mmCIF file of C-alpha atoms in Angstrom:
data_model
loop_
_atom_site.group_PDB
_atom_site.id
_atom_site.type_symbol
_atom_site.label_atom_id
_atom_site.label_comp_id
_atom_site.label_asym_id
_atom_site.label_seq_id
_atom_site.Cartn_x
_atom_site.Cartn_y
_atom_site.Cartn_z
ATOM 1 C CA UNK A 1349 162.233 121.265 168.715
ATOM 2 C CA UNK A 1350 158.642 120.630 169.659
ATOM 3 C CA UNK A 1351 155.157 121.926 168.862
ATOM 4 C CA UNK A 1352 153.237 120.171 171.635
ATOM 5 C CA UNK A 1353 151.340 122.416 174.034
ATOM 6 C CA UNK A 1354 151.858 125.408 171.739
ATOM 7 C CA UNK A 1355 148.928 127.670 171.029
ATOM 8 C CA UNK A 1356 148.775 129.312 167.599
ATOM 9 C CA UNK A 1357 146.359 132.011 166.475
ATOM 10 C CA UNK A 1358 145.461 132.009 162.788
ATOM 11 C CA UNK A 1359 144.514 135.516 161.614
ATOM 12 C CA UNK A 1360 142.606 135.420 158.327
ATOM 13 C CA UNK A 1361 142.602 138.791 156.558
ATOM 14 C CA UNK A 1362 141.638 137.612 153.071
ATOM 15 C CA UNK A 1363 143.390 136.449 149.939
ATOM 16 C CA UNK A 1364 143.346 133.426 147.658
ATOM 17 C CA UNK A 1365 144.335 131.050 150.447
ATOM 18 C CA UNK A 1366 140.974 131.663 152.091
ATOM 19 C CA UNK A 1367 138.947 130.545 149.087
ATOM 20 C CA UNK A 1368 137.699 127.088 148.111
ATOM 21 C CA UNK A 1369 136.317 125.971 144.772
ATOM 22 C CA UNK A 1370 132.839 124.506 144.472
ATOM 23 C CA UNK A 1371 133.515 121.643 142.080
ATOM 24 C CA UNK A 1372 129.902 121.511 140.898
ATOM 25 C CA UNK A 1373 129.731 125.152 139.851
ATOM 26 C CA UNK A 1374 133.407 126.120 139.625
ATOM 27 C CA UNK A 1375 132.648 129.204 141.753
ATOM 28 C CA UNK A 1376 135.062 130.258 144.499
ATOM 29 C CA UNK A 1377 133.610 130.696 147.985
ATOM 30 C CA UNK A 1378 135.044 131.440 151.394
ATOM 31 C CA UNK A 1379 136.842 128.606 153.179
ATOM 32 C CA UNK A 1380 135.249 127.676 156.516
ATOM 33 C CA UNK A 1381 138.136 128.237 158.932
ATOM 34 C CA UNK A 1382 135.890 127.372 161.869
ATOM 35 C CA UNK A 1383 135.964 123.785 160.605
ATOM 36 C CA UNK A 1384 139.729 123.825 160.113
ATOM 37 C CA UNK A 1385 140.518 120.365 161.492
ATOM 38 C CA UNK A 1386 137.780 118.627 159.536
ATOM 39 C CA UNK A 1387 138.825 120.376 156.338
ATOM 40 C CA UNK A 1388 142.557 119.765 156.874
ATOM 41 C CA UNK A 1389 142.877 116.722 159.182
ATOM 42 C CA UNK A 1390 146.679 116.752 158.790
ATOM 43 C CA UNK A 1391 146.779 119.643 161.263
ATOM 44 C CA UNK A 1392 145.950 117.242 164.098
ATOM 45 C CA UNK A 1393 149.440 115.743 163.705
ATOM 46 C CA UNK A 1394 151.043 119.032 164.778
ATOM 47 C CA UNK A 1395 149.987 118.445 168.361
ATOM 48 C CA UNK A 1396 149.300 122.116 168.977
ATOM 49 C CA UNK A 1397 146.138 124.100 169.650
ATOM 50 C CA UNK A 1398 144.949 126.279 166.772
ATOM 51 C CA UNK A 1399 142.431 129.097 167.089
ATOM 52 C CA UNK A 1400 141.114 131.308 164.306
ATOM 53 C CA UNK A 1401 140.405 135.031 164.145
ATOM 54 C CA UNK A 1402 138.784 136.077 160.863
ATOM 55 C CA UNK A 1403 138.272 139.658 159.810
ATOM 56 C CA UNK A 1404 134.556 140.406 159.527
ATOM 57 C CA UNK A 1405 135.135 141.865 156.092
ATOM 58 C CA UNK A 1406 137.910 140.076 154.227
ATOM 59 C CA UNK A 1407 140.419 142.268 152.422
ATOM 60 C CA UNK A 1408 141.633 141.846 148.879
ATOM 61 C CA UNK A 1409 145.347 142.468 149.269
ATOM 62 C CA UNK A 1410 145.200 145.145 146.563
ATOM 63 C CA UNK A 1411 143.066 147.148 149.009
ATOM 64 C CA UNK A 1412 145.492 146.716 151.923
ATOM 65 C CA UNK A 1413 146.351 149.951 153.730
ATOM 66 C CA UNK A 1414 147.921 151.146 157.012
ATOM 67 C CA UNK A 1415 144.581 151.008 158.841
ATOM 68 C CA UNK A 1416 144.416 147.290 158.064
ATOM 69 C CA UNK A 1417 147.998 146.846 159.333
ATOM 70 C CA UNK A 1418 146.903 148.429 162.590
ATOM 71 C CA UNK A 1419 143.945 146.025 162.790
ATOM 72 C CA UNK A 1420 146.259 143.017 162.361
ATOM 73 C CA UNK A 1421 148.721 144.388 164.915
ATOM 74 C CA UNK A 1422 145.956 145.056 167.435
ATOM 75 C CA UNK A 1423 144.788 141.440 167.260
ATOM 76 C CA UNK A 1424 148.353 140.320 167.993
ATOM 77 C CA UNK A 1425 148.683 142.917 170.760
ATOM 78 C CA UNK A 1426 145.433 141.805 172.397
ATOM 79 C CA UNK A 1427 146.243 138.083 172.199
ATOM 80 C CA UNK A 1428 150.019 138.280 172.651
ATOM 81 C CA UNK A 1429 150.074 136.737 176.124
ATOM 82 C CA UNK A 1430 147.589 133.991 175.188
ATOM 83 C CA UNK A 1431 149.412 132.456 172.198
ATOM 84 C CA UNK A 1432 152.882 131.172 171.392
ATOM 85 C CA UNK A 1433 152.764 132.221 167.753
ATOM 86 C CA UNK A 1434 150.668 133.863 165.063
ATOM 87 C CA UNK A 1435 149.990 133.038 161.402
ATOM 88 C CA UNK A 1436 148.596 135.814 159.204
ATOM 89 C CA UNK A 1437 146.771 134.635 156.081
ATOM 90 C CA UNK A 1438 147.086 137.381 153.494
ATOM 91 C CA UNK A 1439 146.819 137.964 149.764
ATOM 92 C CA UNK A 1440 150.197 137.686 148.083
ATOM 93 C CA UNK A 1441 150.180 140.927 146.073
ATOM 94 C CA UNK A 1442 150.927 143.227 149.026
ATOM 95 C CA UNK A 1443 152.172 140.652 151.510
ATOM 96 C CA UNK A 1444 155.750 141.966 151.479
ATOM 97 C CA UNK A 1445 154.491 145.456 152.340
ATOM 98 C CA UNK A 1446 152.386 144.132 155.226
ATOM 99 C CA UNK A 1447 155.126 141.867 156.580
ATOM 100 C CA UNK A 1448 157.556 144.797 156.448
ATOM 101 C CA UNK A 1449 155.120 147.119 158.209
ATOM 102 C CA UNK A 1450 154.363 144.612 160.993
ATOM 103 C CA UNK A 1451 158.087 144.006 161.533
ATOM 104 C CA UNK A 1452 158.488 147.697 162.420
ATOM 105 C CA UNK A 1453 155.200 148.016 164.293
ATOM 106 C CA UNK A 1454 155.795 145.093 166.677
ATOM 107 C CA UNK A 1455 158.692 146.416 168.721
ATOM 108 C CA UNK A 1456 160.053 143.969 171.302
ATOM 109 C CA UNK A 1457 158.539 140.983 169.497
ATOM 110 C CA UNK A 1458 159.720 137.674 170.977
ATOM 111 C CA UNK A 1459 157.283 135.324 169.235
ATOM 112 C CA UNK A 1460 156.763 134.266 165.606
ATOM 113 C CA UNK A 1461 154.417 136.171 163.317
ATOM 114 C CA UNK A 1462 154.321 134.221 160.050
ATOM 115 C CA UNK A 1463 152.673 135.659 156.933
ATOM 116 C CA UNK A 1464 151.560 133.204 154.291
ATOM 117 C CA UNK A 1465 149.141 132.867 151.408
ATOM 118 C CA UNK A 1466 148.881 130.949 148.164
ATOM 119 C CA UNK A 1467 148.727 131.233 144.417
ATOM 120 C CA UNK A 1468 145.776 128.827 144.153
ATOM 121 C CA UNK A 1469 142.718 128.435 146.424
ATOM 122 C CA UNK A 1470 142.919 125.916 149.240
ATOM 123 C CA UNK A 1471 140.445 123.538 147.540
ATOM 124 C CA UNK A 1472 142.140 123.426 144.145
ATOM 125 C CA UNK A 1473 143.530 120.120 142.970
ATOM 126 C CA UNK A 1474 147.125 121.372 142.620
ATOM 127 C CA UNK A 1475 147.008 124.030 145.304
ATOM 128 C CA UNK A 1476 150.013 125.323 147.217
ATOM 129 C CA UNK A 1477 147.715 126.594 149.965
ATOM 130 C CA UNK A 1478 147.597 123.503 152.156
ATOM 131 C CA UNK A 1479 151.381 123.095 152.440
ATOM 132 C CA UNK A 1480 151.923 126.797 153.044
ATOM 133 C CA UNK A 1481 149.278 126.813 155.771
ATOM 134 C CA UNK A 1482 150.382 123.625 157.553
ATOM 135 C CA UNK A 1483 154.072 124.511 157.604
ATOM 136 C CA UNK A 1484 153.418 128.111 158.671
ATOM 137 C CA UNK A 1485 151.420 126.854 161.652
ATOM 138 C CA UNK A 1486 154.175 124.377 162.485
ATOM 139 C CA UNK A 1487 156.792 127.151 162.365
ATOM 140 C CA UNK A 1488 154.651 129.413 164.555
ATOM 141 C CA UNK A 1489 154.335 126.592 167.098
ATOM 142 C CA UNK A 1490 158.014 125.624 167.226
ATOM 143 C CA UNK A 1491 159.632 125.924 170.635
ATOM 144 C CA UNK A 1492 162.933 124.861 172.135
ATOM 145 C CA UNK A 1493 163.173 124.552 175.903
ATOM 146 C CA UNK A 1494 159.870 126.385 176.131
ATOM 147 C CA UNK A 1495 161.037 129.373 174.070
ATOM 148 C CA UNK A 1496 159.862 130.264 170.564
ATOM 149 C CA UNK A 1497 162.455 129.314 167.959
ATOM 150 C CA UNK A 1498 161.381 132.146 165.624
ATOM 151 C CA UNK A 1499 161.062 135.554 167.245
ATOM 152 C CA UNK A 1500 160.373 137.840 164.316
ATOM 153 C CA UNK A 1501 157.981 138.572 161.456
ATOM 154 C CA UNK A 1502 158.519 136.016 158.698
ATOM 155 C CA UNK A 1503 156.970 135.220 155.336
ATOM 156 C CA UNK A 1504 156.543 131.568 154.358
ATOM 157 C CA UNK A 1505 155.957 130.538 150.758
ATOM 158 C CA UNK A 1506 156.818 127.414 148.755
ATOM 159 C CA UNK A 1507 159.044 125.576 151.240
ATOM 160 C CA UNK A 1508 160.959 128.635 152.442
ATOM 161 C CA UNK A 1509 160.640 130.987 155.405
ATOM 162 C CA UNK A 1510 162.054 134.442 154.741
ATOM 163 C CA UNK A 1511 162.510 137.480 156.957
ATOM 164 C CA UNK A 1512 159.345 139.388 156.155
ATOM 165 C CA UNK A 1513 160.928 142.799 155.627
ATOM 166 C CA UNK A 1514 163.480 141.338 153.192
ATOM 167 C CA UNK A 1515 160.972 139.933 150.708
ATOM 168 C CA UNK A 1516 159.634 140.983 147.328
ATOM 169 C CA UNK A 1517 157.001 139.293 145.205
ATOM 170 C CA UNK A 1518 158.688 138.385 141.929
ATOM 171 C CA UNK A 1519 156.257 136.065 140.140
ATOM 172 C CA UNK A 1520 152.502 136.206 139.618
ATOM 173 C CA UNK A 1521 152.188 132.637 138.307
ATOM 174 C CA UNK A 1522 154.784 130.347 139.894
ATOM 175 C CA UNK A 1523 154.313 128.825 143.340
ATOM 176 C CA UNK A 1524 157.715 130.277 144.242
ATOM 177 C CA UNK A 1525 156.298 133.785 144.204
ATOM 178 C CA UNK A 1526 158.688 135.505 146.621
ATOM 179 C CA UNK A 1527 162.383 136.023 146.948
ATOM 180 C CA UNK A 1528 164.810 137.559 149.416
ATOM 181 C CA UNK A 1529 167.773 138.635 147.321
ATOM 182 C CA UNK A 1530 169.832 140.271 150.041
ATOM 183 C CA UNK A 1531 169.293 137.992 153.031
ATOM 184 C CA UNK A 1532 169.405 134.185 153.289
ATOM 185 C CA UNK A 1533 166.336 132.136 154.152
ATOM 186 C CA UNK A 1534 165.482 131.392 157.781
ATOM 187 C CA UNK A 1535 163.995 127.919 157.342
ATOM 188 C CA UNK A 1536 163.793 125.432 154.484
ATOM 189 C CA UNK A 1537 161.041 122.845 154.475
ATOM 190 C CA UNK A 1538 161.834 119.410 153.056
ATOM 191 C CA UNK A 1539 161.645 115.964 154.581
ATOM 192 C CA UNK A 1540 162.724 117.829 157.719
ATOM 193 C CA UNK A 1541 162.601 121.479 158.690
ATOM 194 C CA UNK A 1542 166.092 122.889 158.254
ATOM 195 C CA UNK A 1543 166.386 125.882 160.570
ATOM 196 C CA UNK A 1544 169.224 128.321 159.915
ATOM 197 C CA UNK A 1545 169.590 129.532 163.496
ATOM 198 C CA UNK A 1546 172.396 131.948 162.669
ATOM 199 C CA UNK A 1547 170.040 133.830 160.332
ATOM 200 C CA UNK A 1548 167.280 134.349 162.892
ATOM 201 C CA UNK A 1549 166.730 137.581 164.792
ATOM 202 C CA UNK A 1550 167.225 137.189 168.503
ATOM 203 C CA UNK A 1551 164.197 138.474 170.372
ATOM 204 C CA UNK A 1552 164.464 140.151 173.735
ATOM 205 C CA UNK A 1553 162.076 138.222 175.944
ATOM 206 C CA UNK A 1554 162.431 140.714 178.793
ATOM 207 C CA UNK A 1555 161.019 143.518 176.645
ATOM 208 C CA UNK A 1556 157.307 144.244 176.597
ATOM 209 C CA UNK A 1557 155.635 144.253 173.212
ATOM 210 C CA UNK A 1558 155.193 147.836 172.036
ATOM 211 C CA UNK A 1559 152.996 148.417 169.010
ATOM 212 C CA UNK A 1560 153.567 151.472 166.808
ATOM 213 C CA UNK A 1561 150.263 152.361 165.161
ATOM 214 C CA UNK A 1562 150.746 155.702 163.403
ATOM 215 C CA UNK A 1563 151.574 156.103 159.719
ATOM 216 C CA UNK A 1564 152.302 159.159 157.588
ATOM 217 C CA UNK A 1565 150.667 158.398 154.248
ATOM 218 C CA UNK A 1566 151.761 161.560 152.405
ATOM 219 C CA UNK A 1567 154.746 159.773 150.896
ATOM 220 C CA UNK A 1568 155.782 158.769 147.393
ATOM 221 C CA UNK A 1569 157.955 156.279 145.522
ATOM 222 C CA UNK A 1570 159.728 157.780 142.504
ATOM 223 C CA UNK A 1571 161.475 155.496 140.033
ATOM 224 C CA UNK A 1572 163.954 157.387 137.896
ATOM 225 C CA UNK A 1573 164.361 156.411 134.246
ATOM 226 C CA UNK A 1574 166.307 157.617 131.224
ATOM 227 C CA UNK A 1575 164.444 160.642 129.887
ATOM 228 C CA UNK A 1576 162.809 161.736 133.137
ATOM 229 C CA UNK A 1577 161.986 165.439 132.794
ATOM 230 C CA UNK A 1578 162.333 168.388 135.176
ATOM 231 C CA UNK A 1579 158.584 168.943 134.924
ATOM 232 C CA UNK A 1580 157.775 165.429 136.057
ATOM 233 C CA UNK A 1581 160.315 165.415 138.887
ATOM 234 C CA UNK A 1582 159.274 168.813 140.197
ATOM 235 C CA UNK A 1583 155.594 167.844 139.972
ATOM 236 C CA UNK A 1584 156.347 164.914 142.283
ATOM 237 C CA UNK A 1585 158.384 166.952 144.737
ATOM 238 C CA UNK A 1586 155.747 169.675 144.876
ATOM 239 C CA UNK A 1587 152.828 167.401 145.722
ATOM 240 C CA UNK A 1588 150.885 169.225 148.478
ATOM 241 C CA UNK A 1589 151.651 167.957 151.989
ATOM 242 C CA UNK A 1590 154.398 165.617 150.771
ATOM 243 C CA UNK A 1591 156.403 164.396 153.783
ATOM 244 C CA UNK A 1592 158.890 161.848 152.411
ATOM 245 C CA UNK A 1593 160.155 160.133 149.249
ATOM 246 C CA UNK A 1594 161.672 156.786 148.370
ATOM 247 C CA UNK A 1595 163.838 157.348 145.286
ATOM 248 C CA UNK A 1596 164.547 154.216 143.231
ATOM 249 C CA UNK A 1597 167.928 154.847 141.588
ATOM 250 C CA UNK A 1598 170.142 152.858 139.238
ATOM 251 C CA UNK A 1599 172.629 150.176 140.253
ATOM 252 C CA UNK A 1600 174.455 150.956 143.491
ATOM 253 C CA UNK A 1601 172.516 154.189 144.056
ATOM 254 C CA UNK A 1602 173.402 156.193 140.971
ATOM 255 C CA UNK A 1603 171.305 159.001 139.532
ATOM 256 C CA UNK A 1604 171.539 161.621 136.758
ATOM 257 C CA UNK A 1605 174.118 164.359 137.369
ATOM 258 C CA UNK A 1606 172.207 167.101 135.534
ATOM 259 C CA UNK A 1607 172.130 170.378 137.452
ATOM 260 C CA UNK A 1608 168.324 170.566 137.324
ATOM 261 C CA UNK A 1609 168.008 167.046 138.746
ATOM 262 C CA UNK A 1610 170.355 167.636 141.637
ATOM 263 C CA UNK A 1611 168.839 171.041 142.386
ATOM 264 C CA UNK A 1612 165.339 169.508 142.581
ATOM 265 C CA UNK A 1613 166.582 166.970 145.151
ATOM 266 C CA UNK A 1614 168.540 169.577 147.096
ATOM 267 C CA UNK A 1615 165.571 171.958 147.301
ATOM 268 C CA UNK A 1616 163.331 169.138 148.523
ATOM 269 C CA UNK A 1617 165.740 168.167 151.295
ATOM 270 C CA UNK A 1618 166.078 171.805 152.331
ATOM 271 C CA UNK A 1619 162.299 171.881 152.812
ATOM 272 C CA UNK A 1620 162.737 169.122 155.408
ATOM 273 C CA UNK A 1621 161.461 166.291 153.216
ATOM 274 C CA UNK A 1622 163.661 163.171 153.589
ATOM 275 C CA UNK A 1623 164.644 161.264 150.448
ATOM 276 C CA UNK A 1624 165.623 157.596 150.754
ATOM 277 C CA UNK A 1625 167.968 156.207 148.100
ATOM 278 C CA UNK A 1626 167.149 152.581 147.205
ATOM 279 C CA UNK A 1627 168.269 150.578 144.208
ATOM 280 C CA UNK A 1628 165.976 149.514 141.376
ATOM 281 C CA UNK A 1629 167.904 146.252 141.168
ATOM 282 C CA UNK A 1630 166.352 143.101 142.613
ATOM 283 C CA UNK A 1631 169.513 142.405 144.577
ATOM 284 C CA UNK A 1632 172.531 144.337 145.774
ATOM 285 C CA UNK A 1633 172.988 147.494 147.763
ATOM 286 C CA UNK A 1634 173.157 151.252 147.473
ATOM 287 C CA UNK A 1635 176.747 152.436 148.047
ATOM 288 C CA UNK A 1636 176.623 156.198 147.757
ATOM 289 C CA UNK A 1637 179.921 157.734 146.700
ATOM 290 C CA UNK A 1638 181.127 154.615 144.920
ATOM 291 C CA UNK A 1639 180.649 156.421 141.613
ATOM 292 C CA UNK A 1640 180.503 160.101 140.742
ATOM 293 C CA UNK A 1641 176.826 159.613 139.839
ATOM 294 C CA UNK A 1642 175.969 159.114 143.534
ATOM 295 C CA UNK A 1643 178.592 161.294 145.271
ATOM 296 C CA UNK A 1644 176.454 164.422 144.916
ATOM 297 C CA UNK A 1645 173.525 162.605 146.531
ATOM 298 C CA UNK A 1646 175.670 161.634 149.500
ATOM 299 C CA UNK A 1647 176.935 165.188 149.958
ATOM 300 C CA UNK A 1648 173.461 166.742 149.978
ATOM 301 C CA UNK A 1649 172.264 164.412 152.757
ATOM 302 C CA UNK A 1650 170.112 161.902 150.932
ATOM 303 C CA UNK A 1651 169.489 158.888 153.191
ATOM 304 C CA UNK A 1652 171.380 155.715 152.345
ATOM 305 C CA UNK A 1653 168.903 152.884 151.835
ATOM 306 C CA UNK A 1654 171.729 150.302 151.699
ATOM 307 C CA UNK A 1655 170.226 146.917 150.747
ATOM 308 C CA UNK A 1656 166.673 147.605 151.974
ATOM 309 C CA UNK A 1657 163.726 146.643 149.761
ATOM 310 C CA UNK A 1658 161.369 149.289 148.424
ATOM 311 C CA UNK A 1659 158.510 147.662 150.373
ATOM 312 C CA UNK A 1660 160.480 147.898 153.583
ATOM 313 C CA UNK A 1661 161.734 151.423 152.863
ATOM 314 C CA UNK A 1662 158.293 152.914 152.268
ATOM 315 C CA UNK A 1663 156.687 151.321 155.343
ATOM 316 C CA UNK A 1664 159.615 152.291 157.572
ATOM 317 C CA UNK A 1665 159.438 155.841 156.194
ATOM 318 C CA UNK A 1666 155.705 156.041 156.948
ATOM 319 C CA UNK A 1667 156.275 154.997 160.558
ATOM 320 C CA UNK A 1668 159.385 157.072 161.329
ATOM 321 C CA UNK A 1669 157.833 160.243 159.912
ATOM 322 C CA UNK A 1670 155.279 160.057 162.733
ATOM 323 C CA UNK A 1671 158.059 160.191 165.349
ATOM 324 C CA UNK A 1672 158.451 163.962 164.834
ATOM 325 C CA UNK A 1673 162.250 163.995 164.974
ATOM 326 C CA UNK A 1674 164.706 166.459 163.431
ATOM 327 C CA UNK A 1675 165.972 165.836 159.868
ATOM 328 C CA UNK A 1676 169.483 165.010 161.119
ATOM 329 C CA UNK A 1677 168.196 162.539 163.699
ATOM 330 C CA UNK A 1678 165.739 161.126 161.158
ATOM 331 C CA UNK A 1679 168.625 160.250 158.844
ATOM 332 C CA UNK A 1680 170.490 158.541 161.685
ATOM 333 C CA UNK A 1681 167.400 156.613 162.782
ATOM 334 C CA UNK A 1682 166.477 155.495 159.277
ATOM 335 C CA UNK A 1683 169.962 154.201 158.589
ATOM 336 C CA UNK A 1684 169.811 152.079 161.784
ATOM 337 C CA UNK A 1685 168.341 148.588 161.578
ATOM 338 C CA UNK A 1686 165.052 148.344 163.491
ATOM 339 C CA UNK A 1687 164.091 144.773 162.599
ATOM 340 C CA UNK A 1688 166.870 143.273 160.481
ATOM 341 C CA UNK A 1689 165.803 145.167 157.367
ATOM 342 C CA UNK A 1690 169.370 146.133 156.395
#
C-alpha cells in the first residue's frame, strides 16, 4: 500500500470540521484550507498531493438538499480523471444521507470518495477533526499496484471507515457519532491501517463514470407508531403530487393488521405510488412474511427494504423515481443492490 504520487481533491462543503476557534475571542471562524499544509504540517508525511475545492457559500448540513448533492457530484465528475481520490468535508447531521445519495449517483465509480467531518472544530484543543481529516486523505490516496484500494463512497469517523450508504448518525455528543449496524467496517485506523479487503466493493475500472443527477423530491418517510390514526395515515398518502413513501415498520417489517391500515396502503400502491418497507430498528432486516403482521404487506406488493437504512432508502427512492419505469420493474430495481446498500 502506498500514497506516494497520489493526487487527492479535498471538497469542503461546510460543517464543524471547517471551523477554527479564535482563542482570544472564543468566536468560530472559517478554517483557511488554502493554507492546509501550514495549518496541519502532519499532512506532508502522507507524500501525496492535496488540492482544495471550497464551495463559495458553505452549507450547514441541516440545509443540505439534492441540488447540493449534484454540486458535489459535478465537482467529482469534472475532476475525476485528474485525481486518485476525493475527500468530502461535510457536516455530520446529514452526512449519511449525502454519502448514500453520492453512492447511487456515481455509477461506475472506481476511486475513493470519502466523507468525513467532526464533532468539534479543527482548532479546538480536544478536536476529532484533525485525525478524521488526515486519515480520510490517507485512505483516499491509498493505492496498490497503481490501483485505488477503496473504490466506493465511504464515511470515515473516529478511527473507522464505513460504507457510506450503510451508515446512520447515532450520537450528537460522542466522537463515535456513526454506526453501521448491518455491514462490517471497511478500514480500522490504529497504529496501522487495518483494511478489510473482503468487505470492500470491487470497482469496475473499465466502466466510465456516469453521474445520475435527477431527484424526485415529492417523497415522504412515515414512521408508524401505536395509536396511529386513519386520518393521519390517509393525510400522508393523499399529499398532492406524492410519488413515493418509505414506511418505517416494527421489527422485521411488521405493521398493524387493521383493515383500514391495510386498505390505505393498498389504495396507495394501486395509484402507482411505491412504498418501501424498512425497519425502525437500528440493526436487523425486514423479512416480509415471517410473521402474519407483514404477510399482507408482501402480498399487496410493498417493496422489501431488507436491511437498508432509512437514509439510503429515501435517497435511492428519489433517484429511481426519476427513471420513469413501470411499478413492477421499479420493485425489481429497488430490491437490487446498486452500491452495496443491501
